[in-house]
Short mmCIF file of C-alpha atoms in Angstrom, two decimals:
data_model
loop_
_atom_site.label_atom_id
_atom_site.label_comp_id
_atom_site.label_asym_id
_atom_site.label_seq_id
_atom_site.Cartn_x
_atom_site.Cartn_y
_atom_site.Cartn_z
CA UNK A 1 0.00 0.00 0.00
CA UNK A 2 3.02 2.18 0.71
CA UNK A 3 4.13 2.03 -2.71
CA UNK A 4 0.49 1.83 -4.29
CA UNK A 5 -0.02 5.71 -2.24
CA UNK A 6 3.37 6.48 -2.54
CA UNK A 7 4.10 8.57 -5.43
CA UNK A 8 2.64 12.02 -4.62
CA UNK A 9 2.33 12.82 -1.49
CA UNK A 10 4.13 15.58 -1.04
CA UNK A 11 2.52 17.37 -3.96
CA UNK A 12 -1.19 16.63 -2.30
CA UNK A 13 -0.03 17.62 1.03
CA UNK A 14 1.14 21.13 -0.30
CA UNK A 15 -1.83 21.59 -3.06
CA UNK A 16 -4.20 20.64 0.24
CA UNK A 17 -2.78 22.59 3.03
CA UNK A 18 -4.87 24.18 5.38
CA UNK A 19 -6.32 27.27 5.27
CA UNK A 20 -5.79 30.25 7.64
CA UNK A 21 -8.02 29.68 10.99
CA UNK A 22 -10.37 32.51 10.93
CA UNK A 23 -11.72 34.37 14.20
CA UNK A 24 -14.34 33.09 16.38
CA UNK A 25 -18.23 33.67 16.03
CA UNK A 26 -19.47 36.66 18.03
CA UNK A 27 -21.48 34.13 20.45
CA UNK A 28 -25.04 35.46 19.29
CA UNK A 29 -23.85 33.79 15.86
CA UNK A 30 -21.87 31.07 17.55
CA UNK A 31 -25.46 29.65 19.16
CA UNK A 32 -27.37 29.92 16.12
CA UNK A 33 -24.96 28.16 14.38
CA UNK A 34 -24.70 25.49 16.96
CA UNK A 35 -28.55 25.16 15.99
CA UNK A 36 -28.12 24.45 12.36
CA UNK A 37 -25.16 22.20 12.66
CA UNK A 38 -27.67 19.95 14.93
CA UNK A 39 -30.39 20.43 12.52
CA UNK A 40 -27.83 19.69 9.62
CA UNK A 41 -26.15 16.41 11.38
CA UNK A 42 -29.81 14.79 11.68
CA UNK A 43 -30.64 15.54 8.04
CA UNK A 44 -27.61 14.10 7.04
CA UNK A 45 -27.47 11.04 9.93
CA UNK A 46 -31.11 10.48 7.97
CA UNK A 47 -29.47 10.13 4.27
CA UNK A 48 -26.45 7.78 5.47
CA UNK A 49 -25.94 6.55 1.85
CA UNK A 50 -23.14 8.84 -0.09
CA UNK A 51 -20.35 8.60 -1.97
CA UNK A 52 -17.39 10.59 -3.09
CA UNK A 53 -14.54 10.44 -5.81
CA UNK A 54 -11.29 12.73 -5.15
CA UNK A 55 -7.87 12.74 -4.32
CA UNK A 56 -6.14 11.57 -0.37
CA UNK A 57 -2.83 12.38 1.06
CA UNK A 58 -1.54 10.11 4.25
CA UNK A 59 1.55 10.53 6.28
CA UNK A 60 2.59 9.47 10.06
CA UNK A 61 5.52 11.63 10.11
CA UNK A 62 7.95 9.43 8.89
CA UNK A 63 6.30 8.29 5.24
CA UNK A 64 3.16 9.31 3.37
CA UNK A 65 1.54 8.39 0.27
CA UNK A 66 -1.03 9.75 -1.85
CA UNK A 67 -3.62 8.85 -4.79
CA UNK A 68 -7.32 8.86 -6.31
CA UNK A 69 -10.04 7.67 -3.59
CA UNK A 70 -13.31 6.43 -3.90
CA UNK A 71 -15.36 5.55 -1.40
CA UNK A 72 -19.45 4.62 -0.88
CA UNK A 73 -21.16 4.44 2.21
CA UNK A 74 -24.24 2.94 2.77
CA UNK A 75 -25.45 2.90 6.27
CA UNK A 76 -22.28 1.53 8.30
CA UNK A 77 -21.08 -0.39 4.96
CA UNK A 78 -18.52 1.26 3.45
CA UNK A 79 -15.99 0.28 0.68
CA UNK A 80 -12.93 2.58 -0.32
CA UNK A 81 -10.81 1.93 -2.98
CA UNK A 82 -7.61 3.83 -3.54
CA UNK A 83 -5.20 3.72 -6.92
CA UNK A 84 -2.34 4.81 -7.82
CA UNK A 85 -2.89 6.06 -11.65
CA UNK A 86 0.94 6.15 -12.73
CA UNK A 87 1.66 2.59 -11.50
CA UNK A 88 -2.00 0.84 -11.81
CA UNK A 89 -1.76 -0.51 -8.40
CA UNK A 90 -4.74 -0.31 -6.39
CA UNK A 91 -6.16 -1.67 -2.71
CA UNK A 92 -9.72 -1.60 -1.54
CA UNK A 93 -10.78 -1.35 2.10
CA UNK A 94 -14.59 -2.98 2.85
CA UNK A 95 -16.65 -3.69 5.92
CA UNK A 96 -19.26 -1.88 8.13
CA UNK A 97 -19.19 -1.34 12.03
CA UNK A 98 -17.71 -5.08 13.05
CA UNK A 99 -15.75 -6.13 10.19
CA UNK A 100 -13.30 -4.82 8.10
CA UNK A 101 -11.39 -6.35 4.80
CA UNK A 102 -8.37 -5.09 2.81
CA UNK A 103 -7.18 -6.05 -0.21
CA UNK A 104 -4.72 -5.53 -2.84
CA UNK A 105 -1.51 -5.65 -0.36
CA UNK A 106 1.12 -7.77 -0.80
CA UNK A 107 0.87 -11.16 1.18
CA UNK A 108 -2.55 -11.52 -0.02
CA UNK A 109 -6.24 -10.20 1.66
CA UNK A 110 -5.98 -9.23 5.67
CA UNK A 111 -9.08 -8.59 7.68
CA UNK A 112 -10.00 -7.56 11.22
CA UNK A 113 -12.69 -6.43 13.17
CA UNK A 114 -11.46 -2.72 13.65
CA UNK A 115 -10.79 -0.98 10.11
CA UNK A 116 -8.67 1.52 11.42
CA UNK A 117 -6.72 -1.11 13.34
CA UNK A 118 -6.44 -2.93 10.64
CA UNK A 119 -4.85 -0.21 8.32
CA UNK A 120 -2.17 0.76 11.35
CA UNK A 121 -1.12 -2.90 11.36
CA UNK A 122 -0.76 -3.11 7.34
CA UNK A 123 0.95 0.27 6.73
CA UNK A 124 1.91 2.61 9.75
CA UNK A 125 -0.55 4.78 8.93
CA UNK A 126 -3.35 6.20 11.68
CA UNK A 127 -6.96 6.64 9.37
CA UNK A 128 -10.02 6.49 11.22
CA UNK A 129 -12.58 4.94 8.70
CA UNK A 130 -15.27 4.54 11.14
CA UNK A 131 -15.12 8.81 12.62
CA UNK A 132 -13.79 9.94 8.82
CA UNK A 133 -17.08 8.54 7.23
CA UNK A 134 -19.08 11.21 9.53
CA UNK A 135 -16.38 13.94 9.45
CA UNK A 136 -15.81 13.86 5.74
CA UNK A 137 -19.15 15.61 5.22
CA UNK A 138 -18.50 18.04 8.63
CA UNK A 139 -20.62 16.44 10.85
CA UNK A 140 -19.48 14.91 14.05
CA UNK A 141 -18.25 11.40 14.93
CA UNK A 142 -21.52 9.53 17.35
CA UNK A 143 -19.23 6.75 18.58
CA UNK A 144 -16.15 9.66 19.80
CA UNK A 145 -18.44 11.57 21.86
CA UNK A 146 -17.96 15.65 22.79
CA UNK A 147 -16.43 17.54 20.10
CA UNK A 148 -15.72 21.37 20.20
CA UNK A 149 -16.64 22.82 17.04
CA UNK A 150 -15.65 26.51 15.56
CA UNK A 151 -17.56 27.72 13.14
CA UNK A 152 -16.94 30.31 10.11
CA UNK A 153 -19.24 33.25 8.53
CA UNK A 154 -21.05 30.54 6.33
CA UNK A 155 -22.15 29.37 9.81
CA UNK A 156 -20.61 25.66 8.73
CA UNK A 157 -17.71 24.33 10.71
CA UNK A 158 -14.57 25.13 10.23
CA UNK A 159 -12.69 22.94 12.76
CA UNK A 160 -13.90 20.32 14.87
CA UNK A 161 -11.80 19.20 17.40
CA UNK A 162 -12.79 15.21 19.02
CA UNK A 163 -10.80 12.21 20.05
CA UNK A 164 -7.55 13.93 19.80
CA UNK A 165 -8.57 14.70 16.69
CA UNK A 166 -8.32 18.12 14.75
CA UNK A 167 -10.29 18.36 11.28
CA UNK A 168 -10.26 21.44 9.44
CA UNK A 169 -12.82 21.85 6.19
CA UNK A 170 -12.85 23.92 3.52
CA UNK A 171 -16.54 24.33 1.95
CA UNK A 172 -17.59 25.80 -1.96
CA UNK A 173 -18.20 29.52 -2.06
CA UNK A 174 -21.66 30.07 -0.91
CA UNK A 175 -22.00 27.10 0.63
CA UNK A 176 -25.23 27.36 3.23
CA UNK A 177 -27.90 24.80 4.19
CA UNK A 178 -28.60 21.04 6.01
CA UNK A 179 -26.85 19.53 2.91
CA UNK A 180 -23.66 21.27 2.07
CA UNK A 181 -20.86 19.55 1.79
CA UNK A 182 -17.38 20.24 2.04
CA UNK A 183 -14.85 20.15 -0.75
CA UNK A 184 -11.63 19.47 1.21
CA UNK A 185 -10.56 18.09 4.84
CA UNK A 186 -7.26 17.98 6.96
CA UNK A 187 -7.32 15.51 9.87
CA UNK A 188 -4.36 15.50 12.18
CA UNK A 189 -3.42 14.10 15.54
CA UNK A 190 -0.10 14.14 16.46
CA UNK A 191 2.16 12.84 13.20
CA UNK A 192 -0.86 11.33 11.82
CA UNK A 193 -2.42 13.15 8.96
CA UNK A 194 -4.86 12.50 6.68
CA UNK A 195 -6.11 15.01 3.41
CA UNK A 196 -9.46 14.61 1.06
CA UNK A 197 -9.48 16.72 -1.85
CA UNK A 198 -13.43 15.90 -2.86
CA UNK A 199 -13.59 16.12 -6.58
CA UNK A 200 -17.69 14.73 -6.89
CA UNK A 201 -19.89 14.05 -4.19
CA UNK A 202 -22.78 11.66 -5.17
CA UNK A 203 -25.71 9.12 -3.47
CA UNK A 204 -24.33 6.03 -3.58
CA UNK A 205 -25.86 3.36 -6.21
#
């Protein structure tokens, strides 16, 4: 997987580095933002079925690797396949809440019952599938509990900080409403890093 991802990282982690963190909400804005981003997590929660086709950066400090994603979600069934277009290598991560299944490494199909778990013992790298399928679209991870959330002038979020996590988005211009979506992410805890560059978001077939 190293050497599937491993051809462009750099590049993605420069084209996808974060932007500036803007000031604070005055807190009259702060709470009515805190509204819609509850009102926009159950309208979302209530369409769990997505999908997305863009670009992902990893690194844990030490190595990184980069390529074209695509992953579908349906419910807690997810399947993400990653390629490398200059060397037509490709791997493909499957599962849903208590199962996961990777294949395409080398030594042949390895599967577990904790995705992220499973991806740390494969390759180094620290990507939480199970919190990332919720925080890809800016809404925050059920199963990692409190989150503190900062919000911009579009009233979406701009950061959300949970599980030792930090995510920061970057959303369209004029992006507004229960259903926007974001069009880039940077998770980071500690060395661990993980980029989405969202080229097309869809519902998933």
């Amino acid at each position: 997987m190293k050497r599937v991802l491993g051809l462009a990282a750099a590049l993605l982690l420069a084209a996808c580095s974060s932007q500036p963190i803007r000031s604070e909400l005055p807190p009259a804005e702060r709470e009515a933002a805190e509204i819609a981003q509850l009102d926009r997590e159950a309208v979302l929660r209530a369409d769990p079925d997505w999908a997305l086709e863009g670009r992902i950066a990893v690194s844990n400090g030490r190595e990184g690797g980069s390529g074209r994603i695509d992953w579908r979600q349906s419910g807690s069934a997810y399947e993400v396949s990653l390629s490398a277009p200059v060397t037509r290598q490709s791997w493909r991560l499957s599962g849903d809440a208590s199962q996961a299944r990777l294949d395409g490494l080398e030594g042949g199909t390895r599967t577990g019952d904790d995705a992220g778990a499973l991806l740390r013992e494969a390759t180094g790298w620290d990507i939480p599938v199970v919190a990332l399928a919720e925080w890809v679209r800016g809404v925050r991870a059920q199963a990692l509990g409190s989150a503190v959330v900062q919000y911009g002038a579009n009233g979406l979020p701009m950061r959300i900080e949970q599980g030792g996590w930090v995510i920061e988005y970057v959303w369209p211009e004029g992006a507004a409403g229960k259903q926007a979506l974001p069009t880039r992410l940077d998770a980071r805890r500690g060395e661990a890093r993980v980029k989405l560059v969202i080229d097309r978001w869809a519902d998933a077939p």
